[in-house]
XYZ file of C-alpha atoms in Angstrom:
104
model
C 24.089 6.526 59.520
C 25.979 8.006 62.585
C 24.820 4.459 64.488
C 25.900 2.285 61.756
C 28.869 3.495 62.221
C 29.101 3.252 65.753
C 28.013 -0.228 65.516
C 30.802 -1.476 63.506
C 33.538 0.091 65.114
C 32.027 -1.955 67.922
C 32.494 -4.630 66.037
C 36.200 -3.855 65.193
C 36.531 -3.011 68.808
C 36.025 -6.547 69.561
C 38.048 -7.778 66.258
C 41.084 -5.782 67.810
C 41.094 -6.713 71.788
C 40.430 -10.623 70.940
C 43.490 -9.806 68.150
C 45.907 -8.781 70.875
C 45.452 -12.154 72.573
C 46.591 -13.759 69.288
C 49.587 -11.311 68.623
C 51.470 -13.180 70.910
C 52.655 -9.894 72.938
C 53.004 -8.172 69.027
C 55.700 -11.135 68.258
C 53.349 -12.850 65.268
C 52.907 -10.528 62.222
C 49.439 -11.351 61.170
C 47.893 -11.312 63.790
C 49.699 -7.935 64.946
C 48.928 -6.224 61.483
C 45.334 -7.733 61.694
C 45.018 -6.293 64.805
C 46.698 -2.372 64.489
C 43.835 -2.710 60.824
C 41.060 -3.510 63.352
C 42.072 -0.441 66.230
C 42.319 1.662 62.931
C 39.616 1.053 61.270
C 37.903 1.351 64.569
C 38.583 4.674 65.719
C 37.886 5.914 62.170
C 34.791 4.843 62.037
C 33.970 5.933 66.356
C 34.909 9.147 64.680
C 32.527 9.100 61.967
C 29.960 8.587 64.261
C 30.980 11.495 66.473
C 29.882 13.949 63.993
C 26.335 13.425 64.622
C 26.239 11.762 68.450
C 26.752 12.595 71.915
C 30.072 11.523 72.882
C 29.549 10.372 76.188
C 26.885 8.538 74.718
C 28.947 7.167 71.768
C 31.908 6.341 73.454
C 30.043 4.435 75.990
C 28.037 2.639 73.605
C 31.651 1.750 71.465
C 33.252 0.616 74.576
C 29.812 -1.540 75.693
C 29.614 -3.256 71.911
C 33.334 -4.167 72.444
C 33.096 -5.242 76.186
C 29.805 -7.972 75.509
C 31.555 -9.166 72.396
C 35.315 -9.739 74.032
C 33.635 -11.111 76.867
C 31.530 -13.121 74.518
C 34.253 -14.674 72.752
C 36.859 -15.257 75.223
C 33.864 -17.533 75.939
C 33.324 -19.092 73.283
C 37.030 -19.136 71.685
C 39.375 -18.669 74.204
C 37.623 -20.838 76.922
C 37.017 -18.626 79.384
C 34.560 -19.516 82.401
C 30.824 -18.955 82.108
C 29.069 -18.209 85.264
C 25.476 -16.741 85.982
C 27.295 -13.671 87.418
C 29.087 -13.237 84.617
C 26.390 -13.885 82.092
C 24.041 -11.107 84.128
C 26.754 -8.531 84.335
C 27.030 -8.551 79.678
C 23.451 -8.847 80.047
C 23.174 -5.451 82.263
C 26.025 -3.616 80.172
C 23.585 -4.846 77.021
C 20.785 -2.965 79.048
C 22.988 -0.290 78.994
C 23.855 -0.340 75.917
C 20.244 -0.226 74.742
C 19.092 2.328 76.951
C 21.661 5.078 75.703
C 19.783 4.283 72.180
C 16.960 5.027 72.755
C 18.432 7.745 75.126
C 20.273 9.651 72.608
């Protein structure tokens, strides 16, 4: 269960850095609540997981899950360059990511 919840505060991980970029520096209130929900509901769950992983292995994996899908999305929403360096660099931190799976 401990993953599962690691996984999805991945996923909110990603929900609250592409947020900020829509908060408008915190001036639009949706977007800022949606955003603070996200980092909440985030760290609640990193710390659900944390009862039954490694943290060095649970915060890297968090911060991994969040890096490959901001990086993923500024792509594909936000318009952000896609170059074969870039594309091999998520692909090794997915490696990564992986690894410290089957790791832990």
């Amino acid at each position: 269960m401990s993953w599962t919840f690691l996984f999805f505060a991945g996923l909110f991980e990603i929900g609250w850095a592409i947020g900020l970029k829509y908060t408008d520096g915190f001036t639009r209130l949706v977007p800022t609540l949606l955003t603070v929900a996200s980092m909440i509901v985030s760290l609640t769950l990193l710390g659900l997981a944390l009862k039954a992983l490694p943290v060095g292995t649970a915060y890297a994996v968090w911060t991994g899950i969040g890096t490959v899908g901001t990086a993923l999305l500024g792509i594909w929403l936000l318009g952000e360059p896609v170059t074969a360096i870039r594309l091999g660099c998520i692909a090794l931190i997915v490696c990564g990511i992986v690894g410290l799976k089957f790791a832990a």
